[in-house]
Tab-separated table of C-alpha atoms in Angstrom:
chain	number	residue	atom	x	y	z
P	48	UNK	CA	0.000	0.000	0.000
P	49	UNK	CA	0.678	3.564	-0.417
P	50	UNK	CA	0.692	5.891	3.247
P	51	UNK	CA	1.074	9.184	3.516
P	52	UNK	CA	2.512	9.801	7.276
P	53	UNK	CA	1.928	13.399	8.175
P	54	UNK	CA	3.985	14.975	11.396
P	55	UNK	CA	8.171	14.103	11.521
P	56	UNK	CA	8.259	13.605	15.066
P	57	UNK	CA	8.962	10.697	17.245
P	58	UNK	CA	5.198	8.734	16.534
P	59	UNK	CA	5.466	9.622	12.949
P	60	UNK	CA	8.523	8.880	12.043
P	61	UNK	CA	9.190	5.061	14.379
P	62	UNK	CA	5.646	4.556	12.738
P	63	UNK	CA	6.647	5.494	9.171
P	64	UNK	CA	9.616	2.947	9.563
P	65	UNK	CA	7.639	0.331	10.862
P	66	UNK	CA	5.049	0.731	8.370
P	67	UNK	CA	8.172	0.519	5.582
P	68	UNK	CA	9.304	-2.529	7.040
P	69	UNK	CA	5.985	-4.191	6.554
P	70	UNK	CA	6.382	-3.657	2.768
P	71	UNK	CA	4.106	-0.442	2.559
P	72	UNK	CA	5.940	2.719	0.258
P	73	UNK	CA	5.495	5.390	2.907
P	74	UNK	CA	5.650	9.070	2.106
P	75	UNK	CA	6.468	11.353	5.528
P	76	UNK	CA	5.450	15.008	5.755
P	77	UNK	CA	6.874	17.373	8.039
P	78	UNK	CA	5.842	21.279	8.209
P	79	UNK	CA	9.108	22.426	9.569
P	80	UNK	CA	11.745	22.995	6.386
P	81	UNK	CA	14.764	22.463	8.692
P	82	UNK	CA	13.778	19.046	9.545
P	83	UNK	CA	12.644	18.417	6.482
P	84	UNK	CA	16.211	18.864	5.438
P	85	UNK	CA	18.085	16.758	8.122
P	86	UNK	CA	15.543	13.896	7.714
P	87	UNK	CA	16.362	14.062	3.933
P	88	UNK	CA	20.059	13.458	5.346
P	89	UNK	CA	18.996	10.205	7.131
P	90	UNK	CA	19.219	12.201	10.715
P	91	UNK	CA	17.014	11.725	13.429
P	92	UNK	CA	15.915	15.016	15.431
P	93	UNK	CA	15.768	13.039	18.580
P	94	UNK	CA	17.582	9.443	19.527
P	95	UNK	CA	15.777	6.062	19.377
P	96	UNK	CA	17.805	3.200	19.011
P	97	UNK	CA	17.553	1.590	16.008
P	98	UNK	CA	15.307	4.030	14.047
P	99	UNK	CA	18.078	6.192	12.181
P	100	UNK	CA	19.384	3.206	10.509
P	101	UNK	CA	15.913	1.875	9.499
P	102	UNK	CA	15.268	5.782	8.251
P	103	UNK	CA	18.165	5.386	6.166
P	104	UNK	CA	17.721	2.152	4.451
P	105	UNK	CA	13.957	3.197	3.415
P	106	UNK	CA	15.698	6.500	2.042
P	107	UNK	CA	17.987	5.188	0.154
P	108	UNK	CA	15.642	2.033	-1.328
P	109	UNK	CA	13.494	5.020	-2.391
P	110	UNK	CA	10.518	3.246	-0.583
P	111	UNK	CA	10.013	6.463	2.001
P	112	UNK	CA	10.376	9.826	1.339
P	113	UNK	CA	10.536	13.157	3.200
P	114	UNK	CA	7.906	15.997	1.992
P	115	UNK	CA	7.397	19.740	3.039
P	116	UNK	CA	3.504	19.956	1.719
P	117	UNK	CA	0.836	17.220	2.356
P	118	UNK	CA	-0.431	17.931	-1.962
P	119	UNK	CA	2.910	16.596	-2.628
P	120	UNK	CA	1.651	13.333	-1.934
P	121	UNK	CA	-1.473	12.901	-0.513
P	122	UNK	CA	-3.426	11.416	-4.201
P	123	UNK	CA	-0.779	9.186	-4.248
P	124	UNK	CA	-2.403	7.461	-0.858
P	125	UNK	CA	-4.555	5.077	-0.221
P	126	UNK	CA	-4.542	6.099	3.513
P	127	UNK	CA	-3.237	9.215	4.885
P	128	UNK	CA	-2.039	8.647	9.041
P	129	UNK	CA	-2.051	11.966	11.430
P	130	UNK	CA	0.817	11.901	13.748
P	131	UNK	CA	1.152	15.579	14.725
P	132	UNK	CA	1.563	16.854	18.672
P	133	UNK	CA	-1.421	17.311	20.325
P	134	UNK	CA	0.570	19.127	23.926
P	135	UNK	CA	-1.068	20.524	26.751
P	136	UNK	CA	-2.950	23.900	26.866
P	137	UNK	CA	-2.936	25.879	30.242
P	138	UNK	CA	-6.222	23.940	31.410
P	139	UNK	CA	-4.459	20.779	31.110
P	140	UNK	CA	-6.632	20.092	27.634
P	141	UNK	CA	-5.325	18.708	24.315
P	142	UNK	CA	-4.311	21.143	21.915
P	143	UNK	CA	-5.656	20.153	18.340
P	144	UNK	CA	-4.388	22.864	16.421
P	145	UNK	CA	-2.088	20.897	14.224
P	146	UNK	CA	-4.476	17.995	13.797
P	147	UNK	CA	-7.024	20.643	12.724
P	148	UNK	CA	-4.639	21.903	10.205
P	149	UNK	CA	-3.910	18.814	8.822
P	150	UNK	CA	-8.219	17.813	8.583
P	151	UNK	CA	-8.563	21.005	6.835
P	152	UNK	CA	-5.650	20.167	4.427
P	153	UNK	CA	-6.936	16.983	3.264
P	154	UNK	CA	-10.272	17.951	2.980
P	155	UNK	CA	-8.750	20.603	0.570
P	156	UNK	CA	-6.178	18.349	-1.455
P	157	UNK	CA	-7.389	15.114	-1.865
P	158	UNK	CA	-9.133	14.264	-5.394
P	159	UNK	CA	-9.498	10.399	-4.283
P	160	UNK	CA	-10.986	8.359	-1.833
P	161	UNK	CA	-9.288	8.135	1.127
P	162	UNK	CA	-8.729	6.767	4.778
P	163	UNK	CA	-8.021	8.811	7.769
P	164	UNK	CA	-5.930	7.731	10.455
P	165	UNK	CA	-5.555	9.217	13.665
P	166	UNK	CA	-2.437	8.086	15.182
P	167	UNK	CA	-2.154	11.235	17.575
P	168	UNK	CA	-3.581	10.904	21.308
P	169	UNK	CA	-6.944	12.873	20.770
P	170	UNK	CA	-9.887	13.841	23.101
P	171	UNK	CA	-12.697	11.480	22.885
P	172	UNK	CA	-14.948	12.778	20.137
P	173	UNK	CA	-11.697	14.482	18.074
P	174	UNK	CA	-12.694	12.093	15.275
P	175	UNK	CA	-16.241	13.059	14.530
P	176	UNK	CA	-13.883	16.707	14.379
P	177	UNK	CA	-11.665	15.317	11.937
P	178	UNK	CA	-14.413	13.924	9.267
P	179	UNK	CA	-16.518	17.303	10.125
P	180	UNK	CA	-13.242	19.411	8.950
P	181	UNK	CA	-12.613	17.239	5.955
P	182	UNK	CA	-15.846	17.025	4.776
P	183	UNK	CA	-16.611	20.963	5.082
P	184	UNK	CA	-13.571	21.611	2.985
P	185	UNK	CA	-14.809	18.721	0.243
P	186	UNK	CA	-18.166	20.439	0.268
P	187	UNK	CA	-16.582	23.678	-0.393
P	188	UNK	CA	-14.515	22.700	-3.556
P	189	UNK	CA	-18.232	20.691	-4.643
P	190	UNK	CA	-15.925	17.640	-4.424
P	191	UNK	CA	-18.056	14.083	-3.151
P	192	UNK	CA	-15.397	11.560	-2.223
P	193	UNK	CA	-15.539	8.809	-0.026
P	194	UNK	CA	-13.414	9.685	2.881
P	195	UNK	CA	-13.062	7.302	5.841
P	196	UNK	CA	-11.779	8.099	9.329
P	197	UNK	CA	-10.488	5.604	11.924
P	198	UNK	CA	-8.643	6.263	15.386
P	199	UNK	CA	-5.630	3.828	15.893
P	200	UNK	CA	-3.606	4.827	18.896
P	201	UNK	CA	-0.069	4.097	19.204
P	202	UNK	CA	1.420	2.381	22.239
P	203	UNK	CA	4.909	3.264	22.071
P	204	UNK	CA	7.693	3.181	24.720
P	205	UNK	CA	10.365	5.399	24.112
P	206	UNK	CA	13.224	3.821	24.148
P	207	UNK	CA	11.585	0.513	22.751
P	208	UNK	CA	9.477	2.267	20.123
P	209	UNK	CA	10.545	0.147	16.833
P	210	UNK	CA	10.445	-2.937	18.920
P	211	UNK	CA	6.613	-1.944	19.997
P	212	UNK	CA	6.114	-0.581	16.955
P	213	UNK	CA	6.614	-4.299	14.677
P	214	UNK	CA	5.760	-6.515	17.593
P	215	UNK	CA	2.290	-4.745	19.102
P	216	UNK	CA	0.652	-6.230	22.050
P	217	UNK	CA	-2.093	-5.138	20.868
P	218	UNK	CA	-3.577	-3.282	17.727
P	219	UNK	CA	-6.958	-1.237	18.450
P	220	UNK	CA	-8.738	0.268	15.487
P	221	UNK	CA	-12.080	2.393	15.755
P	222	UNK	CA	-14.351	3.242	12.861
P	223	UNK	CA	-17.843	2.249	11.388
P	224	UNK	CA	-16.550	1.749	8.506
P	225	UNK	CA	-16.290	-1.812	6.970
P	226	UNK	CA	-13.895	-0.469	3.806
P	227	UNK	CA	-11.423	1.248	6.603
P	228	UNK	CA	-11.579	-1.911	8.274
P	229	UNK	CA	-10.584	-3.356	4.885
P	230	UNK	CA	-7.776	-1.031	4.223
P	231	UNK	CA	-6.471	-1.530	8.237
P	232	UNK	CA	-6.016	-5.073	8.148
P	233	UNK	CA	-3.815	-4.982	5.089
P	234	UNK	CA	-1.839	-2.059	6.389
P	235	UNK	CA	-0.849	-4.426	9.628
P	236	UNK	CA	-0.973	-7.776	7.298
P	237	UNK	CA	1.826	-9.079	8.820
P	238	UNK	CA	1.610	-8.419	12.931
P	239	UNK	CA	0.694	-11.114	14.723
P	240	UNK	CA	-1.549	-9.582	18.405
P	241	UNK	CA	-4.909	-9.174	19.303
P	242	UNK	CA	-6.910	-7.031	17.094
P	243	UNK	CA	-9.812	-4.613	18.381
P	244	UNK	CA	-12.141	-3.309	16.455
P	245	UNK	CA	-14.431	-0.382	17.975
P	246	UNK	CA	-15.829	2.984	17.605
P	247	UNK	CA	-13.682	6.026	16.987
P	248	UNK	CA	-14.643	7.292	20.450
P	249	UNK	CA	-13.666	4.034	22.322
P	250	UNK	CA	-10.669	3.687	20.483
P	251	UNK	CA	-9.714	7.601	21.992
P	252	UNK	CA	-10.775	6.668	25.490
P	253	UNK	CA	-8.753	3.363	25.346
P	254	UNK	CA	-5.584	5.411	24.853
P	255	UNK	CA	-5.823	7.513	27.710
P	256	UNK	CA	-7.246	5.402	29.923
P	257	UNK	CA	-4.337	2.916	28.837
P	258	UNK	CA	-1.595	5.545	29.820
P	259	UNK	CA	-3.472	6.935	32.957
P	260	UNK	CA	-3.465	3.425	34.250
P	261	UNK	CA	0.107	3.092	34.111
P	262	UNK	CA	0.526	6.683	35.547
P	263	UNK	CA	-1.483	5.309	38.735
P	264	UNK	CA	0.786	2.162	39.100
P	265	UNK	CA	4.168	4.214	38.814
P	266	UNK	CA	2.658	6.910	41.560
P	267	UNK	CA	0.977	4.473	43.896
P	268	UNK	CA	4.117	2.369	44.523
P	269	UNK	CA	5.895	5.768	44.586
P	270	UNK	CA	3.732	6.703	47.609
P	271	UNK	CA	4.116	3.096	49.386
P	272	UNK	CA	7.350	3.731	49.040
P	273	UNK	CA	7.631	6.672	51.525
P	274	UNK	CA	5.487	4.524	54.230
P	275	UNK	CA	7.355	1.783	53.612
P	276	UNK	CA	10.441	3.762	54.754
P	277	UNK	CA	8.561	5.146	57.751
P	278	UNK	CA	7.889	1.497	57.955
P	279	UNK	CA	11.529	0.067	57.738
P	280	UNK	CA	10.081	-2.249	55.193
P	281	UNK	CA	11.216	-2.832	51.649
P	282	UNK	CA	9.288	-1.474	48.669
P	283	UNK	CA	11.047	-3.692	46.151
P	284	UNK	CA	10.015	-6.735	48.176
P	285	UNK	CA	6.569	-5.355	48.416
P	286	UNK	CA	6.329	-4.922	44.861
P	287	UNK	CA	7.559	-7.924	43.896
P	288	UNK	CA	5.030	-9.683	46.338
P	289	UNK	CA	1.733	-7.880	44.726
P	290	UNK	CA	3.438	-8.062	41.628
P	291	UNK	CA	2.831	-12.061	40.863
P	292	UNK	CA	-0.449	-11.418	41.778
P	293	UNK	CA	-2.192	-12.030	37.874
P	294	UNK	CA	-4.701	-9.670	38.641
P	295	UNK	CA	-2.337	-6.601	39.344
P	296	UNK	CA	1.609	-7.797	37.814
P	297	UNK	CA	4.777	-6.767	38.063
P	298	UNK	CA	5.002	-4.203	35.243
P	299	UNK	CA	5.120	0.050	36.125
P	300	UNK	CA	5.753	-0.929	40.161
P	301	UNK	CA	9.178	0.122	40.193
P	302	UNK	CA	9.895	2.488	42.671
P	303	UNK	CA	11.232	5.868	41.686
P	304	UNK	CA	11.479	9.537	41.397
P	305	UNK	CA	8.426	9.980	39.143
P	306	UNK	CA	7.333	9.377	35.714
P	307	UNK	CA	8.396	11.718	32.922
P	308	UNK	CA	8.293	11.886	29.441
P	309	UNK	CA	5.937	12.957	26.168
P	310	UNK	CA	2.761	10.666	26.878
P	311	UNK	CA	1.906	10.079	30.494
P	312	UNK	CA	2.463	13.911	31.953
P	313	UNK	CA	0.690	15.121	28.792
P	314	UNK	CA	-2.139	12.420	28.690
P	315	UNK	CA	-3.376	12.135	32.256
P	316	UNK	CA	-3.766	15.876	32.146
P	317	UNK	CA	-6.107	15.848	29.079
P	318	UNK	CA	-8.159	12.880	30.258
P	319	UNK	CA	-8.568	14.646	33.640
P	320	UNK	CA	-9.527	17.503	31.729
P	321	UNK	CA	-12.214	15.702	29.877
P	322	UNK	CA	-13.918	14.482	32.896
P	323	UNK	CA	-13.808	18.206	34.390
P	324	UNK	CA	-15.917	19.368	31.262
P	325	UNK	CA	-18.478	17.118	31.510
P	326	UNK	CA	-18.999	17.755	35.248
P	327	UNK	CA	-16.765	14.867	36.646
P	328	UNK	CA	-14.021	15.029	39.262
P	329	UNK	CA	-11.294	12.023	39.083
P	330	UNK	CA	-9.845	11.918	42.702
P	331	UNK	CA	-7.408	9.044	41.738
P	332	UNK	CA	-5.881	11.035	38.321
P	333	UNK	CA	-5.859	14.223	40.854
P	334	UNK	CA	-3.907	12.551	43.460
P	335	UNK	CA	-1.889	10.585	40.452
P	336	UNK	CA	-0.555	13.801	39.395
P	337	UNK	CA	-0.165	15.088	43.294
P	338	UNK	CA	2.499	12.422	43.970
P	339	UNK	CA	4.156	12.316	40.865
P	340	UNK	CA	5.185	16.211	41.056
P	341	UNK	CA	5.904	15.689	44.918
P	342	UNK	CA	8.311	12.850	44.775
P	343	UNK	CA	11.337	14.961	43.344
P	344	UNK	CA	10.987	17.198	46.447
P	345	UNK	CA	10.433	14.440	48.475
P	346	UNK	CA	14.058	13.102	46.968
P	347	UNK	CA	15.706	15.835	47.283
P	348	UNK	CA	14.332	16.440	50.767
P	349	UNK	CA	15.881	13.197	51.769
P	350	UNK	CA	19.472	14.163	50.372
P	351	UNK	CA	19.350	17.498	52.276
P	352	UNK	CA	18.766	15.322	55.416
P	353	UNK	CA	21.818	13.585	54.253
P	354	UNK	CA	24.033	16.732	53.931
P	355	UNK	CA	22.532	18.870	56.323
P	356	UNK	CA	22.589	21.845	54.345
P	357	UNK	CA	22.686	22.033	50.548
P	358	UNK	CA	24.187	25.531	50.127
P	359	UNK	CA	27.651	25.291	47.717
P	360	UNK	CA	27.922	21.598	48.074
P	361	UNK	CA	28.422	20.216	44.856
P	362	UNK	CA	25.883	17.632	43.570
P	363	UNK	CA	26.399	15.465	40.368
P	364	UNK	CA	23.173	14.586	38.594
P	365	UNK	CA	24.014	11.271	36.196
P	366	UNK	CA	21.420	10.892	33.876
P	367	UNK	CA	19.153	13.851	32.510
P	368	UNK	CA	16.672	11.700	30.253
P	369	UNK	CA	13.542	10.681	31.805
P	370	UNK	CA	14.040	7.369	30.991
P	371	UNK	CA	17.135	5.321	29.514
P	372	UNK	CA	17.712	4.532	25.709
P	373	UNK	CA	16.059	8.038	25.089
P	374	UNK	CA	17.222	11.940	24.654
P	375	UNK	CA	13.761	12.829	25.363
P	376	UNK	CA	13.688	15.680	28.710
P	377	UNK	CA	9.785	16.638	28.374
P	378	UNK	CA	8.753	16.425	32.174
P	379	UNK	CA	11.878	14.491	33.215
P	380	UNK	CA	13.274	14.021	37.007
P	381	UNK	CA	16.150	15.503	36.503
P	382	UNK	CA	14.592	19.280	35.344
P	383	UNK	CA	12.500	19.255	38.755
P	384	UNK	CA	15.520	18.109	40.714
P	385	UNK	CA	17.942	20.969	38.906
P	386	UNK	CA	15.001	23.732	39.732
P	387	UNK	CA	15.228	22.227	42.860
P	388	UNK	CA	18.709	22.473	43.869
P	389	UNK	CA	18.968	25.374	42.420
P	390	UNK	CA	16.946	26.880	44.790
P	391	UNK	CA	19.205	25.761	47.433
P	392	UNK	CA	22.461	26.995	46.020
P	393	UNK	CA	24.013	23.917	45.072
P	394	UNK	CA	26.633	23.655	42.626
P	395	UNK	CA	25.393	21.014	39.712
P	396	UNK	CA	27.192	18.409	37.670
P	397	UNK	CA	25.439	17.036	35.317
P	398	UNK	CA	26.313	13.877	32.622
P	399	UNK	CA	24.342	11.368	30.367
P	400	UNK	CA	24.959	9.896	27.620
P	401	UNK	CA	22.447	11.763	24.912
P	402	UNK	CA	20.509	14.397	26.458
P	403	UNK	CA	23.106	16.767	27.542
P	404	UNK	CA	22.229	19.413	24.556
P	405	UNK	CA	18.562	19.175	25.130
P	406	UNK	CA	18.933	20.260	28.619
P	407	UNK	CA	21.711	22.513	28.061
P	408	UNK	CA	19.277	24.872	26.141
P	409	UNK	CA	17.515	25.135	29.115
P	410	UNK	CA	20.194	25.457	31.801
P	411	UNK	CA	23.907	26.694	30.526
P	412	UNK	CA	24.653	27.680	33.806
P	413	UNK	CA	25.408	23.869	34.635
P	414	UNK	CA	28.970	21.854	34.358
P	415	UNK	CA	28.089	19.376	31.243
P	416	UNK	CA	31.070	16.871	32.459
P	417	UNK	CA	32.385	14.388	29.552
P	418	UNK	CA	31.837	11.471	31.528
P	419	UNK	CA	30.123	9.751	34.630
P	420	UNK	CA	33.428	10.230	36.359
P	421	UNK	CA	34.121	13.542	35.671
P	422	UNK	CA	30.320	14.768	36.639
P	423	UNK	CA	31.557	13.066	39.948
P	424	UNK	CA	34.949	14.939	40.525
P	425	UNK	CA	34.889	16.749	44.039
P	426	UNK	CA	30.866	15.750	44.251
P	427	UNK	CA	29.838	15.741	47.582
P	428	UNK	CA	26.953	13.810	46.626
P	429	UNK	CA	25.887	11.639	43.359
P	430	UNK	CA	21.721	11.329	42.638
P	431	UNK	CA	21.239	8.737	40.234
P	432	UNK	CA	18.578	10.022	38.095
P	433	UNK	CA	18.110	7.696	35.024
P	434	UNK	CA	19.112	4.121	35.024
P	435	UNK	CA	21.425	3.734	32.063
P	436	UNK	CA	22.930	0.280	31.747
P	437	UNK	CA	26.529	2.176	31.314
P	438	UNK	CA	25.163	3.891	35.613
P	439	UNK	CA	24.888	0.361	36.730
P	440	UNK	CA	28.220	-1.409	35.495
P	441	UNK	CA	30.238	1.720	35.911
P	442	UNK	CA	33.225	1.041	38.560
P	443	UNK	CA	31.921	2.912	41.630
P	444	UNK	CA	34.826	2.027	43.113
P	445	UNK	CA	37.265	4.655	40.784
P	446	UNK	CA	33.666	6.646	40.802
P	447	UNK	CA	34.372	7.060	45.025
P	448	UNK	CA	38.284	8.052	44.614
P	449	UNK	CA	36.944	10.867	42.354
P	450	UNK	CA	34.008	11.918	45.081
P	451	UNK	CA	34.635	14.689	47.632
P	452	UNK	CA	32.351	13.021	50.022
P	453	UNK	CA	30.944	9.064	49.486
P	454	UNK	CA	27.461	9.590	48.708
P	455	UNK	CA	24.893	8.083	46.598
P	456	UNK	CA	21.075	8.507	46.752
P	457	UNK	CA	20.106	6.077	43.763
P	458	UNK	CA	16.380	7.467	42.344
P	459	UNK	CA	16.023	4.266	40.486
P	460	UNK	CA	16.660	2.007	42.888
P	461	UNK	CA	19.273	0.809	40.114
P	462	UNK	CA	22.498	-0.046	41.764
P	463	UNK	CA	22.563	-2.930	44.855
P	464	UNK	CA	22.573	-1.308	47.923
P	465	UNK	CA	25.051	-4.374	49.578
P	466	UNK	CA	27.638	-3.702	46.988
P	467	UNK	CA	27.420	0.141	47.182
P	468	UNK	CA	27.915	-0.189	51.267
P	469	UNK	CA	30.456	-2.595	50.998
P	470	UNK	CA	32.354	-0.109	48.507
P	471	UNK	CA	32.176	2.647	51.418
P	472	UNK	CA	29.160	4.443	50.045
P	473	UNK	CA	26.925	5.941	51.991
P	474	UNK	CA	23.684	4.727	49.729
P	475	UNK	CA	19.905	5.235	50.252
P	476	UNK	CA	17.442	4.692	47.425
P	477	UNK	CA	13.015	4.721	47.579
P	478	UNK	CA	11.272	3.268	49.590
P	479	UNK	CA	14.143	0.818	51.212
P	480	UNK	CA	14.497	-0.349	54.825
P	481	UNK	CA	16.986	0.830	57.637
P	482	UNK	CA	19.667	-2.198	56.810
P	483	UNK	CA	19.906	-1.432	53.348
P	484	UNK	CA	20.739	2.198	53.481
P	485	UNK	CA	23.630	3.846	55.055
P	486	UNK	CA	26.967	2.692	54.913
């Protein structure tokens, strides 16, 4: 098949690949010239493994292209995907400016039938929008097409996106239509998952309510960890024990410093956001959001108790990303924690292995050290922030000869506290009891 993908970001373009690799000739369209132009190069403008080469190989075979304007390419289609940002307004709604945009555009270009498909995480009832937008623009150019819409959300991990991407869990499609339906199951041919097929407005609940879930799970083991170290009991063990339970499982109960990221942040906002306009208060997305943007503080709180008094001690972040295999800093950890010891006139070290530049646009002021080691020169404290594989097989050992004082307050609970004690650290994590911290 021929797909038009429109939106060069991190859904469109891991879906574009993946959509390559199943065979399909895939045609990407991006609004901003500039990354038009390094995409055209075979560069990524963010980092997911495995995705730049992929990029390449489909440039180069001639089976995707990059475009600046959607009538490029868009009667060349047989289905055209929207993959465009839908961020947060002030109210904590969606903004569907750019999917708006690109309704209106295909209502104006296309001179062939067509299917519409949502791939951007939309308020429930954005679809009824979309076909409203596309068909007033049709019925202004006296044009009567067949257009179909359909909402497929994606269910990418950063990080893991191509992987997720080729090997779904699960594929949900919404639409009324039995020809979309058509068109969808030979546009995913070849994956092998569950398939559900629904209405356009179940299919937009399913993805929030799929990511606010997960939210919950990350910030309610957050919180049991703080009374399980009022406790003296072990969070991991805890976890591990409701874990196995089949009705709740293991996945999303690791203890931490809070999620981060593009989706969840963004996503439990607009669903709480729906339920406020029609009249409806969600205690449990209130309260998810309440603990998630308390735990930093509570972190850092717990560090201060540590050194007393944060003022010019010199604090080395490692990892800035808000999760490993990933540039991505949107909501991340390690923003709230900089904010935060700034605020208490620490001196900040910062190192990880991509997102340094991201950040850097937001905070020159810090020491951007070349390496785990040198971030940890003179620290009197290290906060492990994001658990990169190259954090947890470092030598901590050469990492304490560089420290100023032996400290490590591990926000991942990444590294094993008997080790880190035995090395001489002084090591305290979330949620663990009184014999595994200290040293």
């Amino acid at each position: 098949m021929k797909i038009t993908v429109v939106g060069g970001g991190y859904v469109g373009i891991t879906t574009s690949v993946a959509l390559a690799s199943s065979g399909h000739t895939v045609h990407i369209v991006e609004i901003n010239k500039a990354k038009v132009n390094q995409l055209n190069k075979g560069k990524l403008p963010f980092y997911e493994d495995g995705v730049e080469e992929k990029l390449r190989w489909f440039l180069t075979s001639g089976q995707l292209s990059i475009h600046h304007q959607l009538e490029d390419c868009i009667n060349e289609s047989d289905a055209v995907f929207i993959a465009v940002g839908t961020p947060s307004l002030a109210d904590g709604s969606a903004d569907l400016t750019a999917v708006d945009a690109v309704a209106e555009q295909i209502g104006s270009y296309t001179e062939r039938d067509l299917v519409v498909v949502t791939k951007s995480t939309v308020p429930v009832g954005s679809g009824e929008k979309i076909n409203q937008l596309i068909r007033q623009k049709l019925s202004e150019r006296g044009v009567d097409l067949m257009v179909d819409t359909v909402s497929n959300p994606e269910f990418l991990r950063e990080g893991k996106a191509l992987y997720d991407a080729l090997h779904p869990d699960r594929i949900v499609i919404g639409t009324s239509s039995d020809r979309a339906r058509h068109i969808m199951k030979a546009v995913y041919h070849d994956l092998h998952c569950p398939v559900i097929y629904t209405t356009i407005e179940n299919a937009e609940m399913i993805k929030y309510a799929s990511n606010a879930f997960l939210a919950m799970k990350i910030s309610y083991v957050n919180e049991l960890a703080r009374l399980c170290e009022r406790t003296n009991t072990n969070v991991q063990h805890v976890a591990e024990g409701i874990g196995l339970d089949k009705r709740i499982g293991s996945l999303f109960l690791n203890a931490g410093i809070g999620y981060g990221g593009s989706c969840f942040p963004k996503d439990v906002k607009a669903l709480e956001a729906i339920a406020r306009q029609q009249g409806l208060t969600m205690h449990l997305l209130e309260a998810t959001m309440r603990i998630n943007e308390t735990q930093t503080e509570w972190f850092v709180n717990k560090l201060q108790a540590v050194l007393h008094n944060l003022g010019g001690k010199k604090i080395a972040l490692l990892g800035l990303s808000f999760k490993p295999d990933t540039d991505d800093i949107r909501e991340a950890a390690s923003l709230k924690i900089i904010h935060l010891l700034t605020q208490r006139n620490a001196s900040i070290s910062v190192y990880d292995p991509q997102a340094m530049e991201n950040v850097k646009n937001l905070h020159p002021q810090l020491y951007y050290a070349s390496s785990s080691y040198d971030a940890l020169k003179n620290a009197d404290a290290a906060l492990l922030v994001t658990e990169w594989e190259e954090f947890k097989h470092m030598d901590w050992e050469k990492a304490k000869m560089n420290m100023k004082q032996p400290i490590v307050m591990d926000g991942r609970n990444a590294l094993s506290p008997s080790v880190m004690k035995k090395l001489g650290f002084y090591y305290d994590g979330v949620g663990l009891n009184d014999t595994q911290k200290g040293g």
